[in-house]
Each structure stands twice: as structure tokens, then as C-alpha cells.
Short mmCIF file of C-alpha atoms in Angstrom, two decimals:
data_model
loop_
_atom_site.label_atom_id
_atom_site.label_comp_id
_atom_site.label_asym_id
_atom_site.label_seq_id
_atom_site.Cartn_x
_atom_site.Cartn_y
_atom_site.Cartn_z
CA MET A 575 30.38 -13.69 -5.39
CA GLU A 576 30.73 -11.10 -2.63
CA LEU A 577 30.80 -7.38 -3.40
CA ARG A 578 33.62 -6.84 -0.87
CA HIS A 579 35.75 -9.26 -2.86
CA LEU A 580 35.10 -7.38 -6.11
CA ARG A 581 35.80 -4.12 -4.32
CA SER A 582 39.09 -5.48 -3.11
CA PHE A 583 39.97 -6.75 -6.58
CA VAL A 584 39.19 -3.41 -8.22
CA THR A 585 41.18 -1.44 -5.64
CA LEU A 586 44.27 -3.70 -5.88
CA ALA A 587 44.04 -3.58 -9.70
CA HIS A 588 44.32 0.21 -9.58
CA GLU A 589 46.97 0.38 -6.90
CA LEU A 590 49.02 -2.77 -7.90
CA HIS A 591 50.31 -2.70 -4.34
CA PHE A 592 48.87 -4.72 -1.43
CA SER A 593 49.83 -2.33 1.32
CA ARG A 594 48.34 0.68 -0.37
CA ALA A 595 45.31 -1.16 -1.51
CA ALA A 596 44.69 -2.53 2.08
CA GLU A 597 44.99 0.99 3.43
CA ARG A 598 42.48 2.38 0.98
CA LEU A 599 40.10 -0.38 1.93
CA ASN A 600 40.76 0.12 5.62
CA ILE A 601 41.63 -3.56 6.19
CA VAL A 602 44.81 -5.32 7.05
CA GLN A 603 47.01 -6.75 4.22
CA PRO A 604 46.44 -10.48 5.15
CA ALA A 605 42.65 -9.91 4.92
CA LEU A 606 43.12 -8.38 1.43
CA SER A 607 45.25 -11.25 0.33
CA GLY A 608 42.65 -13.66 1.61
CA GLN A 609 39.78 -11.96 -0.24
CA ILE A 610 41.72 -11.96 -3.50
CA LYS A 611 42.48 -15.65 -3.17
CA SER A 612 38.85 -16.47 -2.32
CA LEU A 613 37.75 -14.56 -5.44
CA GLU A 614 40.23 -16.32 -7.70
CA ASP A 615 39.24 -19.74 -6.17
CA GLU A 616 35.66 -18.91 -6.81
CA LEU A 617 36.20 -17.88 -10.44
CA GLY A 618 38.77 -20.68 -11.06
CA VAL A 619 41.13 -18.16 -12.60
CA GLN A 620 44.26 -16.17 -11.70
CA LEU A 621 43.68 -12.44 -11.65
CA PHE A 622 47.11 -11.26 -10.50
CA LEU A 623 50.75 -12.15 -11.05
CA ARG A 624 52.60 -11.37 -7.80
CA ASP A 625 56.03 -11.87 -6.36
CA ARG A 626 57.92 -10.13 -3.55
CA ARG A 627 58.70 -7.06 -5.66
CA SER A 628 55.66 -6.48 -7.84
CA VAL A 629 51.90 -7.07 -8.54
CA SER A 630 50.44 -7.01 -11.99
CA LEU A 631 47.18 -8.07 -13.66
CA THR A 632 46.91 -11.19 -15.71
CA GLU A 633 45.21 -11.03 -19.14
CA VAL A 634 42.12 -12.53 -17.42
CA GLY A 635 42.36 -9.86 -14.77
CA ARG A 636 42.55 -7.09 -17.32
CA VAL A 637 39.44 -8.38 -19.08
CA PHE A 638 37.56 -8.93 -15.76
CA LEU A 639 38.34 -5.49 -14.33
CA PRO A 640 35.76 -3.38 -16.30
CA GLN A 641 33.08 -6.01 -15.63
CA ALA A 642 33.85 -5.99 -11.87
CA GLN A 643 33.82 -2.13 -11.82
CA ALA A 644 30.40 -2.12 -13.67
CA THR A 645 29.04 -4.57 -11.14
CA LEU A 646 30.19 -2.29 -8.26
CA ASP A 647 28.77 0.75 -9.98
CA GLN A 648 25.39 -1.01 -10.50
CA ALA A 649 25.31 -2.18 -6.91
CA ASP A 650 26.03 1.53 -5.75
CA THR A 651 23.16 2.75 -8.00
CA ALA A 652 20.80 0.18 -6.64
CA LEU A 653 21.67 1.36 -3.05
CA ARG A 654 21.04 4.94 -3.92
CA VAL A 655 17.81 4.15 -5.59
CA ALA A 656 16.68 2.08 -2.69
CA ARG A 657 17.49 4.84 -0.20
CA ARG A 658 15.72 7.43 -2.36
CA ALA A 659 12.70 5.25 -2.57
CA GLU A 660 12.74 4.83 1.27
CA GLN A 661 12.80 8.60 1.58
CA GLY A 662 9.94 9.04 -0.95
CA ASP A 663 12.10 10.81 -3.56
CA ILE A 664 11.21 8.22 -6.09
CA GLY A 665 8.98 5.24 -6.42
CA GLU A 666 5.28 4.62 -6.46
CA LEU A 667 2.42 3.87 -4.20
CA ARG A 668 -0.58 1.73 -5.40
CA ILE A 669 -3.81 2.45 -3.52
CA SER A 670 -7.12 0.76 -3.84
CA PHE A 671 -10.46 1.78 -2.38
CA VAL A 672 -14.14 1.32 -2.32
CA SER A 673 -15.56 4.34 -4.11
CA SER A 674 -17.52 5.57 -1.06
CA VAL A 675 -14.35 6.58 0.78
CA ILE A 676 -13.62 9.27 -1.81
CA PRO A 677 -15.57 12.18 -0.33
CA GLU A 678 -14.62 11.62 3.28
CA ILE A 679 -10.89 10.52 3.53
CA LEU A 680 -9.12 9.98 0.31
CA PRO A 681 -8.67 13.49 -0.93
CA ASN A 682 -7.07 14.80 2.25
CA VAL A 683 -4.74 11.83 2.42
CA ILE A 684 -3.62 12.34 -1.14
CA ARG A 685 -2.93 16.09 -0.67
CA LYS A 686 -0.76 15.31 2.35
CA LEU A 687 1.15 12.58 0.62
CA ARG A 688 1.84 14.81 -2.47
CA ALA A 689 2.93 17.69 -0.18
CA GLN A 690 5.41 15.43 1.65
CA TYR A 691 6.51 13.34 -1.38
CA PRO A 692 6.06 15.37 -4.49
CA LYS A 693 7.96 12.91 -6.73
CA LEU A 694 6.10 9.94 -5.60
CA GLN A 695 3.90 8.32 -8.22
CA LEU A 696 0.38 7.43 -7.03
CA HIS A 697 -1.73 4.84 -8.76
CA PHE A 698 -5.40 4.35 -7.81
CA HIS A 699 -7.70 1.39 -8.28
CA ASP A 700 -11.45 1.14 -7.46
CA MET A 701 -12.05 -2.38 -6.15
CA SER A 702 -14.51 -4.30 -3.99
CA THR A 703 -13.25 -5.43 -0.65
CA PRO A 704 -12.67 -9.08 -1.66
CA ARG A 705 -10.71 -8.01 -4.78
CA GLN A 706 -8.59 -5.75 -2.64
CA ILE A 707 -7.74 -8.63 -0.19
CA ASP A 708 -6.67 -10.71 -3.11
CA ALA A 709 -4.65 -7.86 -4.68
CA LEU A 710 -2.90 -7.17 -1.35
CA ASN A 711 -2.04 -10.76 -0.84
CA HIS A 712 -0.54 -11.04 -4.29
CA GLY A 713 1.39 -7.82 -4.16
CA ARG A 714 -0.61 -5.94 -6.88
CA ILE A 715 -1.44 -3.01 -4.56
CA ASP A 716 0.26 -1.50 -1.55
CA PHE A 717 -2.80 -0.22 0.46
CA GLY A 718 -6.52 -0.86 0.42
CA PHE A 719 -9.50 0.85 2.02
CA LEU A 720 -11.82 -1.94 3.07
CA ARG A 721 -15.30 -2.33 4.32
CA LEU A 722 -15.04 -4.16 7.72
CA PRO A 723 -15.21 -6.68 9.15
CA VAL A 724 -12.97 -8.93 6.97
CA ASN A 725 -11.27 -12.24 7.61
CA ALA A 726 -7.80 -11.70 6.32
CA PRO A 727 -5.17 -12.95 8.80
CA SER A 728 -2.32 -12.36 6.41
CA LEU A 729 -2.89 -8.62 6.35
CA HIS A 730 -2.38 -5.76 8.71
CA ILE A 731 -5.74 -3.93 9.16
CA GLU A 732 -6.41 -0.71 11.20
CA LEU A 733 -9.81 0.82 11.82
CA ILE A 734 -9.83 4.41 10.45
CA LEU A 735 -13.42 5.34 10.27
CA GLU A 736 -16.54 4.37 12.35
CA GLU A 737 -19.83 5.98 11.66
CA PRO A 738 -23.69 5.50 12.04
CA PHE A 739 -26.04 4.41 9.33
CA VAL A 740 -28.67 6.62 7.77
CA VAL A 741 -31.64 5.93 5.44
CA VAL A 742 -31.80 7.79 2.11
CA LEU A 743 -35.25 8.32 0.75
CA PRO A 744 -37.12 10.58 -1.68
CA GLU A 745 -37.93 13.98 -0.18
CA SER A 746 -41.57 13.27 -1.12
CA HIS A 747 -41.73 10.06 1.04
CA PRO A 748 -43.94 10.32 4.14
CA LEU A 749 -41.09 9.35 6.43
CA ALA A 750 -39.03 12.26 5.13
CA ALA A 751 -41.02 14.64 7.26
CA GLN A 752 -39.35 13.08 10.39
CA LYS A 753 -35.99 14.25 11.72
CA ALA A 754 -35.00 10.65 12.63
CA ILE A 755 -36.59 7.41 11.66
CA ASP A 756 -37.14 4.36 13.90
CA VAL A 757 -35.59 1.40 12.05
CA VAL A 758 -38.74 -0.68 12.44
CA ALA A 759 -40.68 2.03 10.51
CA LEU A 760 -38.94 0.73 7.40
CA GLN A 761 -40.95 -2.49 7.67
CA ASP A 762 -42.28 -3.48 4.23
CA GLU A 763 -40.43 -0.57 2.62
CA PRO A 764 -38.58 -1.60 -0.56
CA LEU A 765 -34.88 -1.48 0.15
CA LEU A 766 -31.81 -1.24 -1.97
CA PHE A 767 -28.94 -3.15 -0.58
CA LEU A 768 -25.26 -3.68 -1.12
CA ASP A 769 -24.51 -6.95 -2.92
CA ARG A 770 -22.87 -9.36 -0.43
CA SER A 771 -20.07 -10.18 -2.94
CA ALA A 772 -18.89 -6.54 -2.73
CA ALA A 773 -18.26 -6.64 1.07
CA PRO A 774 -19.38 -9.91 2.73
CA GLY A 775 -18.51 -8.97 6.31
CA TYR A 776 -20.13 -5.57 6.01
CA SER A 777 -23.36 -6.89 4.50
CA ASP A 778 -23.63 -9.80 7.00
CA ALA A 779 -22.97 -7.55 10.04
CA LEU A 780 -25.59 -4.97 8.80
CA LEU A 781 -28.26 -7.68 7.98
CA GLY A 782 -27.78 -9.19 11.40
CA ALA A 783 -28.06 -5.79 13.17
CA LEU A 784 -31.26 -4.89 11.20
CA SER A 785 -32.80 -8.23 12.03
CA ALA A 786 -31.88 -7.90 15.67
CA ALA A 787 -33.57 -4.46 15.72
CA GLY A 788 -36.79 -6.07 14.62
CA LEU A 789 -36.82 -5.18 10.95
CA VAL A 790 -37.95 -7.73 8.42
CA LEU A 791 -36.13 -6.80 5.34
CA ASN A 792 -37.81 -6.35 1.97
CA ILE A 793 -34.81 -6.09 -0.37
CA VAL A 794 -35.93 -5.33 -3.87
CA GLN A 795 -32.50 -5.11 -5.68
CA GLU A 796 -28.75 -5.34 -4.76
CA PHE A 797 -25.89 -3.35 -6.17
CA ALA A 798 -22.17 -3.42 -6.25
CA GLU A 799 -21.67 0.13 -5.00
CA LEU A 800 -23.30 2.17 -2.13
CA SER A 801 -23.12 5.29 -4.31
CA THR A 802 -25.22 3.54 -7.02
CA MET A 803 -27.88 2.68 -4.41
CA VAL A 804 -28.08 6.32 -3.26
CA GLY A 805 -28.30 7.51 -6.81
CA LEU A 806 -31.23 5.37 -7.57
CA VAL A 807 -33.28 6.46 -4.51
CA ALA A 808 -34.53 9.51 -6.48
CA SER A 809 -36.13 7.27 -9.03
CA HIS A 810 -38.38 5.85 -6.26
CA LEU A 811 -36.85 2.35 -6.84
CA GLY A 812 -36.38 1.93 -3.12
CA LEU A 813 -34.78 3.34 0.11
CA ALA A 814 -31.11 2.89 0.91
CA ILE A 815 -29.52 2.20 4.31
CA VAL A 816 -25.98 3.43 4.05
CA PRO A 817 -23.06 4.80 6.24
CA SER A 818 -23.56 8.49 6.97
CA SER A 819 -20.55 9.55 4.93
CA VAL A 820 -22.01 8.01 1.81
CA ALA A 821 -24.93 10.40 2.13
CA ILE A 822 -22.83 13.59 2.12
CA SER A 823 -23.56 14.31 -1.50
CA LEU A 824 -27.19 13.38 -2.22
CA PRO A 825 -29.00 13.49 -5.58
CA SER A 826 -31.67 16.10 -5.96
CA LYS A 827 -35.06 15.41 -4.40
CA THR A 828 -33.64 12.99 -1.79
CA VAL A 829 -32.88 13.28 1.89
CA ALA A 830 -31.01 11.36 4.53
CA ARG A 831 -32.27 10.67 8.04
CA PRO A 832 -30.57 9.17 11.07
CA LEU A 833 -31.82 5.69 12.14
CA LEU A 834 -33.18 5.18 15.67
CA HIS A 835 -32.65 1.91 17.57
CA LEU A 836 -29.84 0.80 15.34
CA SER A 837 -26.55 0.81 17.42
CA HIS A 838 -24.53 -0.95 14.76
CA ARG A 839 -21.96 1.29 13.09
CA SER A 840 -20.15 1.03 9.77
CA GLN A 841 -16.44 0.45 9.97
CA LEU A 842 -13.77 1.28 7.37
CA GLY A 843 -10.18 0.06 7.58
CA VAL A 844 -6.88 0.60 5.81
CA ALA A 845 -4.99 -2.66 5.05
CA TRP A 846 -1.49 -3.60 3.86
CA LYS A 847 0.82 -6.59 3.83
CA GLY A 848 4.29 -6.84 5.23
CA LYS A 849 6.58 -4.20 6.81
CA LEU A 850 5.94 -0.51 6.04
CA ASN A 851 8.72 1.81 4.81
CA LYS A 852 8.82 5.44 5.57
CA VAL A 853 6.40 6.36 2.79
CA GLY A 854 3.99 3.68 3.81
CA SER A 855 4.10 4.73 7.44
CA SER A 856 3.29 8.28 6.47
CA PHE A 857 0.29 7.13 4.39
CA ARG A 858 -1.02 5.08 7.31
CA ASP A 859 -0.56 8.03 9.69
CA PHE A 860 -2.41 10.37 7.26
CA CYS A 861 -5.27 8.02 7.09
CA HIS A 862 -5.60 8.18 10.87
CA GLU A 863 -5.28 11.92 10.96
CA ASP A 864 -8.27 12.25 8.63
CA ALA A 865 -10.39 9.61 10.37
CA VAL A 866 -13.78 10.57 11.64
#
């Protein structure tokens, strides 16, 4: 059933005159007659009694009129809601992230988004990279901040942050006296590492780069979050090699030092699936504005 046929029916029901109804609808009278006939044929009922002198509603037409009007009203409401959602006046945005993006990017993006779309509801989810990919593919979230690289051909992924790695160590550690530490100086040091299940591409790339730099890894424990690794360095459980932004806020009695002879850099991307609306485009642009 086409909305234009319902609109023609409602207009004719109010006017009870084909010429006036056609004029209100901005169509020619034969087109209006054709639409009414198509609607009656589709419904299998007669909606109007008409002759050369008059037009009137049948009993079926009188019963059908408020239902047709309600359908048109609902369609108009749906259109207004869709347009308001496109403009960001209503609606929601579901954002997922790995926790280490919070200090560097996420707060500024949220502030800008709230300033431009104050009525937009924001929902946040802390997820590992593989869980984010699954949630994006199944429509449970709208955007995700992922540790790169990832293999997700169904998603749009853009690089928003690239940064060097540092090593976090207790301030009492002998290597802490150096301004920068050669990566091979970490030989035989106990290392805390990110569990591969949390970000497979990130872990594989870092392990490969460290091995290529000549470091034989001595991984003593793996964790699901980079921030957890950094927090445990103060306990002398081990040293942590992390992206530099993760080391912005360090626990007491720990320091971070740049790594020499490690050209590999950490990459963070923002991902989504499908075509972006106005709000989504703004979110993506804000991510790039705050990229480092």
C-alpha cells in the first residue's frame, strides 16, 4: 500500500470533489482517479460512491478514513524523527574503546560531540579489539577504537593515532638512570605483555618487531589491559613495553623511558560499519582532530 494512495484517499474524503482534491494534491484529476481505483483494487473494497454529480464515502470508506489518517500521521512523525536524528537533535551513539584511549583522545572527542549535539545520548563500552569487531559487525555498537592492525574487511577503519613505544620500569631499576634505553638492554628482564587475545594484530606486530631488533623476550605474565601492566610495574613484577600515551599517568615510583632501535610504532584506529550520517561523520572528524 503506497502512502500517496492513502494521501489521495484522505484528501478526497475531506473534499468529496475530484477537481478540488486533485488541485490540493497538485496532480491532474485522471491521476487522482487512478490512484483511488488502485487503492480500492488493492483493498478489495469500494471506498467511494460516485456519479457525475456527487462523491460520497461508502460505509467502508468512513471506517477506513481514521485508520488511513493515522497511518499518514505516523509516517510524517517517522520522517520528522529520522530528520531530527540525522541532525543530531535526538538519537544515540554507541562507542566502544580499549581503555588506554581514555587519556589521549576520548575526552576531547566527547566534549566536542556534546557541544555540537547536546541532546544526543552517548553510550560507552570498554571492549577488547576482537570483541569490538564482533560488536560492530552485528550492529551492537556504532564506533570502536581498535588496536591495529586488524583483519576486518567488512569494516571501515581509519588510523587516528601513531606513537612510539616506551618501557615502564621501577624508578629504582638500574636502567631507570638512562634517558633512553636500547631495546636489547631488556634482554633477560622480566616483561609484562598484553595477552594476544586482547589485540592479536597489535601483539603479533610488536613481538615481531622486538625479535627483529634482537631482543629475546622473557615474558613472565600476560594481561588483558595495558593499564594493568603499567600499574603492576611498581610491584617489581616486571617491566612493561607500552605505547607512549599509556605511560602519561604512571603509578608512583615508576618511570617511562623511550626505546632505542625500535622503529615499530603503535597504531590506533577508529572503526565503523556502513554509511555514516551527519552525527557519525562529525564523530569521525573529531577523532582525527584530536589525533596525535
